Coordinates of C-alpha atoms in Angstrom, one line a residue:
X1 CA -94.6 188.4 -10.9
X2 CA -94.2 191.4 -13.1
X3 CA -90.8 192.0 -14.8
X4 CA -89.2 194.3 -17.4
X5 CA -87.1 193.0 -20.2
X6 CA -84.6 195.6 -21.5
X7 CA -83.2 194.7 -25.0
X8 CA -80.4 197.2 -24.4
X9 CA -77.9 198.1 -21.6
X10 CA -79.8 200.2 -19.1
X11 CA -76.6 201.2 -17.3
X12 CA -75.3 203.2 -20.4
X13 CA -75.9 206.9 -20.4
X14 CA -74.0 208.2 -23.5
X15 CA -73.0 207.0 -26.9
X16 CA -69.2 207.5 -26.7
X17 CA -66.9 206.9 -23.8
X18 CA -63.1 207.2 -23.2
X19 CA -61.3 203.9 -22.8
X20 CA -57.8 203.3 -21.5
X21 CA -55.9 200.2 -22.6
X22 CA -53.2 198.3 -20.7
X23 CA -50.5 200.6 -22.0
X24 CA -52.3 203.7 -20.8
X25 CA -53.3 204.8 -24.3
X26 CA -56.7 206.5 -24.4
X27 CA -59.3 206.3 -27.1
X28 CA -62.9 207.1 -27.7
X29 CA -65.2 204.1 -28.3
X30 CA -69.0 203.4 -28.3
X31 CA -70.3 202.5 -24.9
X32 CA -72.7 199.8 -26.0
X33 CA -73.4 198.4 -29.5
X34 CA -76.7 197.0 -28.2
X35 CA -78.2 200.4 -27.6
X36 CA -78.3 201.3 -31.3
X37 CA -81.9 200.7 -32.5
X38 CA -83.8 201.2 -35.7
X39 CA -87.4 202.3 -36.3
X40 CA -90.0 199.8 -34.9
X41 CA -87.4 197.7 -33.1
X42 CA -88.5 196.5 -29.7
X43 CA -86.6 198.3 -26.9
X44 CA -88.2 196.8 -23.8
X45 CA -91.3 194.9 -22.7
X46 CA -93.3 194.2 -19.5
X47 CA -94.1 190.5 -18.8
X48 CA -96.0 188.6 -16.2
X49 CA -94.3 185.3 -15.2
X50 CA -94.4 182.9 -12.3
X51 CA -90.7 182.7 -12.1
X52 CA -87.8 184.7 -13.6
X53 CA -86.7 181.5 -15.3
X54 CA -89.8 181.8 -17.4
X55 CA -88.6 185.0 -19.0
X56 CA -86.9 183.2 -21.8
X57 CA -90.3 182.0 -22.9
X58 CA -91.3 185.6 -23.6
X59 CA -88.2 186.8 -25.5
X60 CA -88.8 188.0 -29.0
X61 CA -87.1 186.4 -31.9
X62 CA -83.6 187.8 -32.7
X63 CA -83.3 189.7 -29.4
X64 CA -80.4 187.7 -28.0
X65 CA -79.1 190.5 -25.7
X66 CA -81.4 191.5 -22.8
X67 CA -81.4 192.6 -19.2
X68 CA -84.2 191.7 -16.7
X69 CA -85.3 194.0 -13.8
X70 CA -88.2 194.1 -11.4
X71 CA -91.2 196.1 -12.7
X72 CA -91.4 199.8 -12.2
X73 CA -93.6 202.3 -13.9
X74 CA -91.6 203.5 -16.9
X75 CA -92.5 206.4 -19.2
X76 CA -91.9 206.4 -22.9
X77 CA -90.0 209.6 -23.5
X78 CA -88.7 211.2 -26.7
X79 CA -88.5 208.8 -29.6
X80 CA -90.2 205.9 -27.8
X81 CA -93.7 204.4 -28.5
X82 CA -95.4 202.3 -25.8
X83 CA -98.1 199.8 -26.9
X84 CA -100.3 199.2 -23.9
X85 CA -102.0 196.1 -25.3
X86 CA -98.7 194.3 -25.8
X87 CA -96.8 196.2 -23.1
X88 CA -94.0 196.8 -25.6
X89 CA -91.7 199.8 -26.0
X90 CA -90.6 200.5 -29.6
X91 CA -88.3 203.0 -31.3
X92 CA -90.0 205.6 -33.5
X93 CA -86.8 206.2 -35.4
X94 CA -83.1 205.2 -35.6
X95 CA -81.1 206.3 -32.5
X96 CA -79.3 205.4 -29.3
X97 CA -81.5 204.3 -26.4
X98 CA -80.8 205.0 -22.7
X99 CA -82.7 204.6 -19.5
X100 CA -82.9 207.6 -17.2
X101 CA -83.5 206.1 -13.7
X102 CA -83.9 209.5 -12.1
X103 CA -87.0 210.2 -14.2
X104 CA -87.9 206.5 -14.9
X105 CA -87.9 207.3 -18.6
X106 CA -86.7 205.5 -21.7
X107 CA -85.2 208.0 -24.1
X108 CA -84.1 207.6 -27.7
X109 CA -81.2 210.0 -28.5
X110 CA -80.5 211.1 -32.0
X111 CA -77.0 210.2 -33.1
X112 CA -76.6 213.6 -34.8
X113 CA -73.5 215.4 -33.6
X114 CA -72.9 219.1 -34.1
X115 CA -69.4 220.7 -33.8
X116 CA -68.9 223.5 -31.2
X117 CA -68.5 226.1 -33.9
X118 CA -71.8 224.8 -35.5
X119 CA -70.0 224.6 -38.9
X120 CA -70.5 220.8 -39.4
X121 CA -73.0 218.1 -38.4
X122 CA -72.2 214.4 -38.3
X123 CA -74.4 211.4 -38.1
X124 CA -73.1 208.4 -36.1
X125 CA -74.3 205.1 -37.6
X126 CA -73.8 201.7 -36.1
X127 CA -75.8 198.7 -37.6
X128 CA -78.4 197.4 -35.1
X129 CA -78.8 193.8 -33.9
X130 CA -80.9 193.4 -37.0
X131 CA -78.2 195.0 -39.2
X132 CA -80.4 198.0 -39.8
X133 CA -79.2 201.6 -40.5
X134 CA -81.2 204.8 -40.9
X135 CA -82.6 205.7 -44.3
X136 CA -81.7 208.9 -46.1
X137 CA -85.2 210.2 -45.4
X138 CA -84.8 209.6 -41.7
X139 CA -81.6 211.6 -41.7
X140 CA -83.3 214.4 -43.5
X141 CA -86.1 214.3 -40.9
X142 CA -83.6 214.6 -38.1
X143 CA -81.9 217.5 -39.8
X144 CA -85.2 219.3 -40.4
X145 CA -86.3 218.7 -36.8
X146 CA -83.1 220.3 -35.6
X147 CA -83.6 223.3 -38.0
X148 CA -80.4 222.6 -39.9
X149 CA -80.4 224.4 -43.2
X150 CA -77.0 223.7 -44.7
X151 CA -77.4 219.9 -45.2
X152 CA -75.4 218.1 -47.9
X153 CA -77.1 217.1 -51.1
X154 CA -78.6 213.6 -51.4
X155 CA -75.8 212.2 -53.5
X156 CA -73.1 213.3 -51.0
X157 CA -74.9 211.6 -48.1
X158 CA -75.9 208.5 -50.1
X159 CA -72.3 208.0 -51.3
X160 CA -71.2 207.9 -47.7
X161 CA -74.0 205.5 -46.7
X162 CA -73.2 203.1 -49.5
X163 CA -69.7 202.6 -48.0
X164 CA -71.2 201.4 -44.6
X165 CA -70.6 197.7 -44.1
X166 CA -73.6 196.5 -42.1
X167 CA -71.7 193.4 -40.9
X168 CA -68.9 195.5 -39.5
X169 CA -68.5 196.3 -35.8
X170 CA -67.1 199.8 -36.4
X171 CA -69.0 203.0 -36.0
X172 CA -69.5 205.2 -39.0
X173 CA -69.3 209.0 -38.9
X174 CA -71.1 210.6 -41.8
X175 CA -70.9 214.3 -42.7
X176 CA -74.5 215.3 -43.2
X177 CA -74.4 219.1 -43.0
X178 CA -71.7 221.7 -43.5
X179 CA -71.6 225.5 -43.3
X180 CA -69.0 227.7 -44.9
X181 CA -65.9 228.3 -42.8
X182 CA -65.1 232.0 -42.3
X183 CA -61.8 233.0 -43.9
X184 CA -59.9 234.9 -41.2
X185 CA -57.9 237.9 -42.5
X186 CA -54.7 239.5 -41.3
X187 CA -52.8 242.7 -41.8
X188 CA -49.7 242.7 -43.9
X189 CA -46.6 241.4 -42.1
X190 CA -43.0 240.5 -43.0
X191 CA -40.8 237.5 -42.7
X192 CA -37.0 237.7 -42.5
X193 CA -34.8 236.8 -45.4
X194 CA -31.5 237.4 -43.5
X195 CA -30.4 235.3 -40.6
X196 CA -31.4 237.1 -37.4
X197 CA -30.3 234.7 -34.7
X198 CA -26.9 234.7 -32.9
X199 CA -24.5 231.9 -33.6
X200 CA -23.3 229.6 -30.8
X201 CA -19.7 230.4 -31.7
X202 CA -17.1 229.8 -34.4
X203 CA -15.5 226.5 -35.0
X204 CA -11.7 226.8 -35.1
X205 CA -9.3 224.7 -37.1
X206 CA -8.3 222.7 -34.0
X207 CA -11.9 221.7 -33.4
X208 CA -12.4 224.1 -30.5
X209 CA -15.1 226.8 -30.5
X210 CA -14.4 230.5 -30.1
X211 CA -17.5 231.7 -28.1
X212 CA -16.5 235.3 -28.7
X213 CA -17.7 235.0 -32.3
X214 CA -21.5 234.9 -32.0
X215 CA -22.4 237.4 -34.7
X216 CA -24.6 239.5 -32.4
X217 CA -24.3 242.5 -34.7
X218 CA -25.7 241.6 -38.1
X219 CA -24.0 243.8 -40.7
X220 CA -26.2 244.8 -43.6
X221 CA -25.1 246.3 -47.0
X222 CA -27.1 248.8 -48.9
X223 CA -29.5 247.0 -51.3
X224 CA -29.3 243.7 -49.3
X225 CA -32.6 241.8 -49.1
X226 CA -34.0 242.0 -45.6
X227 CA -37.7 241.2 -45.5
X228 CA -40.4 239.5 -47.6
X229 CA -43.8 241.1 -47.5
X230 CA -46.8 238.9 -46.9
X231 CA -49.8 240.8 -48.3
X232 CA -52.9 241.5 -46.2
X233 CA -55.9 239.2 -46.5
X234 CA -59.4 240.7 -46.0
X235 CA -61.6 238.6 -43.7
X236 CA -64.6 236.8 -45.3
X237 CA -67.6 235.8 -43.2
X238 CA -69.0 232.3 -43.4
X239 CA -72.2 230.7 -42.2
X240 CA -73.0 227.8 -39.9
X241 CA -75.3 224.8 -40.5
X242 CA -78.2 226.9 -39.2
X243 CA -77.6 229.6 -41.8
X244 CA -76.3 232.0 -39.2
X245 CA -73.3 234.2 -40.0
X246 CA -70.0 232.8 -38.8
X247 CA -67.9 236.0 -38.3
X248 CA -64.3 236.1 -39.6
X249 CA -61.7 237.9 -37.5
X250 CA -58.4 239.7 -38.1
X251 CA -55.7 237.3 -36.9
X252 CA -52.4 238.4 -35.3
X253 CA -49.6 236.9 -37.3
X254 CA -46.3 236.2 -35.6
X255 CA -44.4 238.2 -38.2
X256 CA -42.3 241.4 -38.3
X257 CA -43.2 245.1 -38.9
X258 CA -41.0 247.0 -41.3
X259 CA -39.5 250.1 -39.8
X260 CA -36.7 252.6 -40.6
X261 CA -34.3 252.3 -43.7
X262 CA -36.0 249.3 -45.3
X263 CA -37.5 250.0 -48.7
X264 CA -39.3 248.2 -51.5
X265 CA -37.2 246.6 -54.2
X266 CA -38.1 246.0 -57.9
X267 CA -39.9 242.9 -56.7
X268 CA -42.8 244.5 -54.8
X269 CA -42.8 241.7 -52.2
X270 CA -39.0 242.0 -51.3
X271 CA -37.7 244.8 -49.2
X272 CA -34.1 245.8 -49.0
X273 CA -31.8 248.0 -46.9
X274 CA -31.6 251.7 -47.9
X275 CA -28.2 252.1 -46.2
X276 CA -25.2 250.3 -45.0
X277 CA -25.8 249.5 -41.4
X278 CA -26.9 246.7 -39.0
X279 CA -30.1 245.0 -38.1
X280 CA -32.0 246.6 -35.2
X281 CA -34.9 244.6 -33.8
X282 CA -37.1 246.1 -31.1
X283 CA -40.0 243.9 -30.3
X284 CA -41.2 242.8 -33.7
X285 CA -40.1 246.0 -35.5
X286 CA -37.1 245.5 -37.9
X287 CA -34.9 248.5 -38.9
X288 CA -31.5 249.0 -40.4
X289 CA -29.5 251.4 -38.3
X290 CA -26.3 253.2 -39.3
X291 CA -25.2 252.8 -35.7
X292 CA -24.9 249.5 -33.9
X293 CA -25.9 249.8 -30.3
X294 CA -24.7 247.5 -27.4
X295 CA -26.9 248.2 -24.4
X296 CA -24.3 246.7 -21.9
X297 CA -20.8 245.4 -22.1
X298 CA -19.1 243.8 -25.1
X299 CA -18.7 240.3 -23.6
X300 CA -19.7 236.7 -24.3
X301 CA -23.3 237.8 -24.7
X302 CA -22.5 240.1 -27.6
X303 CA -19.2 238.5 -28.7
X304 CA -16.7 240.3 -30.9
X305 CA -18.1 243.0 -33.1
X306 CA -17.1 243.7 -36.7
X307 CA -19.4 246.3 -38.3
X308 CA -19.4 248.4 -41.4
X309 CA -20.9 251.4 -39.7
X310 CA -20.6 253.1 -36.3
X311 CA -20.9 251.4 -32.9
X312 CA -22.2 252.8 -29.6
X313 CA -21.4 250.8 -26.5
X314 CA -23.3 251.8 -23.4
X315 CA -20.9 250.1 -20.9
X316 CA -17.3 248.7 -21.4
X317 CA -15.4 246.5 -23.8
X318 CA -14.2 243.7 -21.6
X319 CA -10.8 241.9 -21.7
X320 CA -10.2 239.6 -24.6
X321 CA -12.8 241.1 -26.9
X322 CA -12.5 243.2 -30.1
X323 CA -14.6 245.9 -31.7
X324 CA -14.0 246.9 -35.3
X325 CA -16.0 249.5 -37.2
X326 CA -15.7 251.4 -40.4
X327 CA -17.3 254.4 -38.7
X328 CA -17.0 255.8 -35.2
X329 CA -16.8 253.8 -31.9
X330 CA -18.2 255.4 -28.8
X331 CA -17.7 253.7 -25.4
X332 CA -19.6 255.1 -22.4
X333 CA -17.3 253.4 -19.9
X334 CA -13.9 251.7 -20.4
X335 CA -11.8 249.8 -22.9
X336 CA -10.0 247.1 -20.9
X337 CA -7.3 244.8 -22.5
X338 CA -9.3 244.8 -25.7
X339 CA -8.7 245.4 -29.4
X340 CA -10.5 248.4 -31.0
X341 CA -10.2 249.5 -34.6
X342 CA -12.3 252.4 -36.2
X343 CA -12.4 254.0 -39.6
X344 CA -13.5 257.1 -37.8
X345 CA -13.2 258.3 -34.2
X346 CA -12.9 256.4 -30.9
X347 CA -14.5 258.3 -28.1
X348 CA -14.2 256.8 -24.6
X349 CA -16.0 258.6 -21.8
X350 CA -14.0 256.9 -19.1
X351 CA -10.6 255.4 -19.8
X352 CA -8.4 253.1 -21.9
X353 CA -6.4 250.7 -19.8
X354 CA -5.1 247.1 -19.5
X355 CA -2.1 245.0 -18.7
X356 CA -0.3 245.6 -21.9
X357 CA -2.6 244.0 -24.5
X358 CA -4.9 246.9 -25.2
X359 CA -4.7 248.2 -28.8
X360 CA -6.8 251.1 -30.2
X361 CA -6.4 252.2 -33.8
X362 CA -8.5 255.0 -35.3
X363 CA -8.3 256.8 -38.7
X364 CA -9.9 259.8 -36.9
X365 CA -9.2 260.9 -33.4
X366 CA -9.0 259.1 -30.1
X367 CA -10.5 260.9 -27.1
X368 CA -10.3 259.5 -23.5
X369 CA -10.0 260.6 -19.9
X370 CA -6.8 258.5 -19.4
X371 CA -4.7 255.9 -21.1
X372 CA -2.8 253.3 -19.2
X373 CA -0.6 250.4 -20.4
X374 CA -2.0 250.6 -23.9
X375 CA -1.0 251.1 -27.6
X376 CA -2.9 253.9 -29.4
X377 CA -2.7 254.9 -33.1
X378 CA -4.8 257.7 -34.4
X379 CA -5.1 260.9 -36.4
X380 CA -5.4 263.1 -33.3
X381 CA -5.2 262.0 -29.7
X382 CA -6.9 264.0 -27.0
X383 CA -6.6 262.9 -23.4
X384 CA -7.9 264.7 -20.4
X385 CA -5.9 263.5 -17.4
X386 CA -2.9 261.2 -18.1
X387 CA -1.0 258.8 -20.5
X388 CA 1.0 256.3 -18.5
X389 CA 3.4 253.6 -19.7
X390 CA 1.8 253.5 -23.1
X391 CA 2.8 253.7 -26.7
X392 CA 0.9 256.6 -28.3
X393 CA 1.1 257.6 -32.0
X394 CA -0.7 260.5 -33.6
X395 CA -0.6 261.4 -37.3
X396 CA -1.0 265.0 -36.2
X397 CA -1.2 266.1 -32.5
X398 CA -1.3 264.7 -29.0
X399 CA -2.8 267.0 -26.4
X400 CA -3.6 266.6 -22.7
X401 CA -6.3 269.1 -21.8
X402 CA -6.4 269.1 -18.0
X403 CA -4.3 271.5 -16.1
X404 CA -2.5 268.6 -14.5
X405 CA -2.4 266.5 -17.6
X406 CA 0.7 264.3 -17.8
X407 CA 2.6 261.8 -19.8
X408 CA 4.6 259.3 -17.7
X409 CA 6.7 256.5 -19.1
X410 CA 6.3 254.9 -22.5
X411 CA 6.5 256.8 -25.8
X412 CA 4.4 259.4 -27.4
X413 CA 5.0 260.1 -31.1
X414 CA 3.2 262.8 -33.1
X415 CA 3.8 264.1 -36.6
X416 CA 3.4 267.8 -35.5
X417 CA 2.8 268.5 -31.9
X418 CA 2.8 267.1 -28.4
X419 CA 1.2 269.5 -25.8
X420 CA 1.3 268.4 -22.2
X421 CA 1.5 270.0 -18.8
X422 CA 3.8 267.5 -17.1
X423 CA 6.3 265.0 -18.6
X424 CA 8.0 262.3 -16.5
X425 CA 8.3 262.1 -12.7
X426 CA 10.9 263.2 -10.2
X427 CA 12.2 259.6 -10.0
X428 CA 13.4 260.0 -13.7
X429 CA 11.0 257.5 -15.2
X430 CA 12.1 257.2 -18.8
X431 CA 9.5 259.1 -21.0
X432 CA 9.9 259.6 -24.7
X433 CA 8.2 262.5 -26.5
X434 CA 8.9 262.4 -30.2
X435 CA 7.6 264.7 -33.0
X436 CA 8.5 265.0 -36.7
X437 CA 8.1 261.4 -37.4
X438 CA 5.3 259.3 -39.0
X439 CA 4.6 255.9 -37.7
X440 CA 3.1 254.8 -41.0
X441 CA 6.2 256.0 -42.9
X442 CA 8.5 254.5 -40.3
X443 CA 6.8 251.2 -40.6
X444 CA 7.3 251.2 -44.4
X445 CA 10.9 252.2 -44.0
X446 CA 11.4 249.4 -41.4
X447 CA 10.1 246.8 -43.8
X448 CA 12.6 247.9 -46.5
X449 CA 15.4 248.2 -43.9
X450 CA 14.6 244.6 -42.9
X451 CA 15.4 243.6 -46.5
X452 CA 18.4 246.0 -46.9
X453 CA 20.4 244.9 -43.9
X454 CA 20.7 241.2 -44.8
X455 CA 21.4 242.2 -48.4
X456 CA 24.3 244.3 -47.3
X457 CA 25.6 241.4 -45.3
X458 CA 25.4 239.1 -48.4
X459 CA 27.3 241.8 -50.5
X460 CA 30.0 242.0 -47.9
X461 CA 30.3 238.3 -47.8
X462 CA 30.6 237.9 -51.6
X463 CA 33.1 240.8 -51.8
X464 CA 35.3 239.2 -49.1
X465 CA 35.2 235.9 -50.8
X466 CA 36.3 237.5 -54.1
X467 CA 39.0 239.4 -52.3
X468 CA 40.3 236.3 -50.5
X469 CA 40.2 234.1 -53.6
X470 CA 41.5 236.5 -56.2
X471 CA 43.1 239.4 -54.4
X472 CA 42.4 243.2 -54.5
X473 CA 43.8 243.4 -58.1
X474 CA 40.6 242.0 -59.5
X475 CA 38.7 245.1 -58.4
X476 CA 41.2 247.5 -60.2
X477 CA 41.0 245.9 -63.6
X478 CA 38.5 243.1 -63.6
X479 CA 38.4 242.5 -67.4
X480 CA 42.2 242.0 -67.8
X481 CA 42.4 240.0 -64.6
X482 CA 39.7 237.6 -65.6
X483 CA 41.1 237.0 -69.1
X484 CA 44.3 235.4 -67.7
X485 CA 42.5 233.1 -65.3
X486 CA 42.4 229.3 -66.0
X487 CA 38.9 228.2 -67.3
X488 CA 37.7 226.7 -64.0
X489 CA 38.7 229.7 -61.9
X490 CA 37.4 232.1 -64.5
X491 CA 33.9 230.4 -64.3
X492 CA 33.9 230.6 -60.5
X493 CA 35.0 234.2 -60.6
X494 CA 32.4 235.2 -63.1
X495 CA 29.7 233.5 -61.0
X496 CA 30.7 235.4 -57.9
X497 CA 30.8 238.7 -59.8
X498 CA 27.4 238.0 -61.3
X499 CA 26.0 237.4 -57.8
X500 CA 27.6 240.6 -56.6
X501 CA 26.1 242.6 -59.5
X502 CA 22.6 241.2 -58.9
X503 CA 22.7 242.0 -55.2
X504 CA 24.1 245.5 -55.8
X505 CA 21.3 246.2 -58.2
X506 CA 18.7 245.0 -55.7
X507 CA 20.3 247.1 -53.0
X508 CA 20.2 250.2 -55.3
X509 CA 16.5 249.6 -56.0
X510 CA 15.7 249.2 -52.3
X511 CA 17.7 252.3 -51.4
X512 CA 15.8 254.3 -54.0
X513 CA 12.5 253.0 -52.5
X514 CA 13.7 253.9 -49.0
X515 CA 14.5 257.5 -50.1
X516 CA 11.2 257.8 -52.0
X517 CA 9.2 256.8 -48.9
X518 CA 11.3 259.0 -46.6
X519 CA 10.6 261.8 -49.0
X520 CA 6.9 261.5 -48.3
X521 CA 7.4 262.9 -44.8
X522 CA 5.8 266.3 -45.1
X523 CA 5.0 268.9 -42.4
X524 CA 2.1 271.4 -42.4
X525 CA 3.9 273.2 -39.6
X526 CA 7.1 272.8 -37.7
X527 CA 7.1 269.9 -35.1
X528 CA 7.2 271.1 -31.5
X529 CA 6.9 269.6 -28.0
X530 CA 5.2 271.9 -25.5
X531 CA 5.4 271.2 -21.8
X532 CA 3.5 273.9 -19.9
X533 CA 4.5 273.0 -16.3
X534 CA 7.3 270.6 -15.5
X535 CA 9.5 268.3 -17.5
X536 CA 11.5 266.0 -15.3
X537 CA 15.0 264.5 -15.9
X538 CA 14.8 261.2 -17.8
X539 CA 12.5 262.6 -20.5
X540 CA 13.8 262.0 -24.0
X541 CA 12.8 264.6 -26.6
X542 CA 13.0 263.6 -30.2
X543 CA 12.4 266.1 -33.1
X544 CA 12.8 264.6 -36.6
X545 CA 16.2 262.9 -36.4
X546 CA 17.5 264.9 -33.4
X547 CA 17.5 263.7 -29.8
X548 CA 17.9 265.5 -26.5
X549 CA 17.9 263.9 -23.1
X550 CA 16.6 266.1 -20.3
X551 CA 19.0 266.0 -17.4
X552 CA 17.5 268.7 -15.2
X553 CA 14.0 269.8 -14.3
X554 CA 12.6 272.4 -16.6
X555 CA 9.4 274.5 -16.5
X556 CA 7.2 276.0 -19.1
X557 CA 9.2 275.1 -22.2
X558 CA 8.7 274.6 -25.9
X559 CA 11.2 272.3 -27.7
X560 CA 11.9 272.8 -31.4
X561 CA 14.6 272.0 -33.9
X562 CA 17.2 274.7 -34.7
X563 CA 17.2 274.5 -38.5
X564 CA 20.7 276.0 -38.8
X565 CA 22.7 273.7 -36.5
X566 CA 20.2 270.8 -36.4
X567 CA 20.0 270.8 -32.6
X568 CA 17.0 270.7 -30.3
X569 CA 16.6 273.9 -28.4
X570 CA 13.8 275.2 -26.1
X571 CA 12.2 278.5 -25.3
X572 CA 9.3 279.7 -23.1
X573 CA 6.1 277.9 -23.9
X574 CA 4.0 281.0 -23.1

């Protein structure tokens, strides 16, 4: 019978395969070490035997691995030489042999591997059953046959070949050709120097977190470092192992683009803010804006705001939150049970309201449609519709502009003028309208008064103690009276008199401070209260230190202080 002896695994179709171990880990391994052959090694042979058991008598020396199959007509394809006399198939060069059953061909594949980008070529080497590996010349022939121009020099390849252990069972991967990688370029871009991300919140002393402090508005000072410039890089083309151009590209870097109010510093790579403001990031464009904008509400998303410029809020300031700005604050909707402080104006397109905890302070003016259950302090206060149950102070003028504009309940205090159409209600809700006083001066006076009152009590207490212990005569002629006292009583008396002197001196100094501060109250024009329509009973008019309770309904009146008799009088408002 006619048989074929394969000295390789005919079932294998490729050099490397993926293998999964017991733990599910995957790795790339050689499919069969027996399929690596060197030049002139026998790959297969055809034999005539009486029985398959006689095949062993025809095996060639050293070929311990073999596969026997029934004879079929097999063609010697690429890399294979067939000797018709000996019926032997041999390898014409080093490679990896496979049997293509579809075409009945034995094919010797080169172990040359080329990367997808054609920038490198590798040569896989595994010692054959006779511990043979390809020569340098064979590798060069393969490279030449594949028209590879960018081969490594002989030394580089030989240095790698010398490291191959022919007794080892590991595959060796030699770099035999290398092109030049293209150097991709990119346009200039910027990386941030300041922290741009919101905080999760602020840790308090008790270990809790205030989630209203998230630093959503990043305040920036003029001259503060914002961005570092990464200079552009021009693309440089490379070439692949075939000598063809490998085109470089312009990469898109995930950086930022410098926009408004960010300028170059003395260090040409560092860019700083040209103004005081806040970071504004739109897409990947970074600017410093003099106005901080909040597109929606001031809530847990934005957190509290403390900014050294102006703030524009496109919705409302929700309960429990605060907005502080050195410039103006504009609110398109409402302020509701919040704290607002501005170095400039506070403009509210809707209203200011709450349940009693709303506080708005402005060095400039406050303008709103209405104010309800709130405390307001400002330079000027302009309200369209109503001020209800609120404490309102203006360092100049309070004015309600609508023809039905009214103040009901609470207290309105202005340095010069209060102009309103209606004050109070028919049910005699207590409403206080006061002019000719300054909240700021009153506060300073109150602080001194808080020190004067207990000091007066101490002086009265010491005086009464002296009077009780030594009688009234001591105050008429203290020197003579003390001279005749026994030593112990004299010492006690002198101590009391010393305490009294010290406290009287302190009282005198505080009284002088009080008078000095009170003297700062100056008027550019005489304080008046103008009520164009009705003022209802229960309204209390205060002008400077004078007070008048309205006990009957009046219409179209202007209240003023009669300078001669220091009384509040009124006349027609128009």
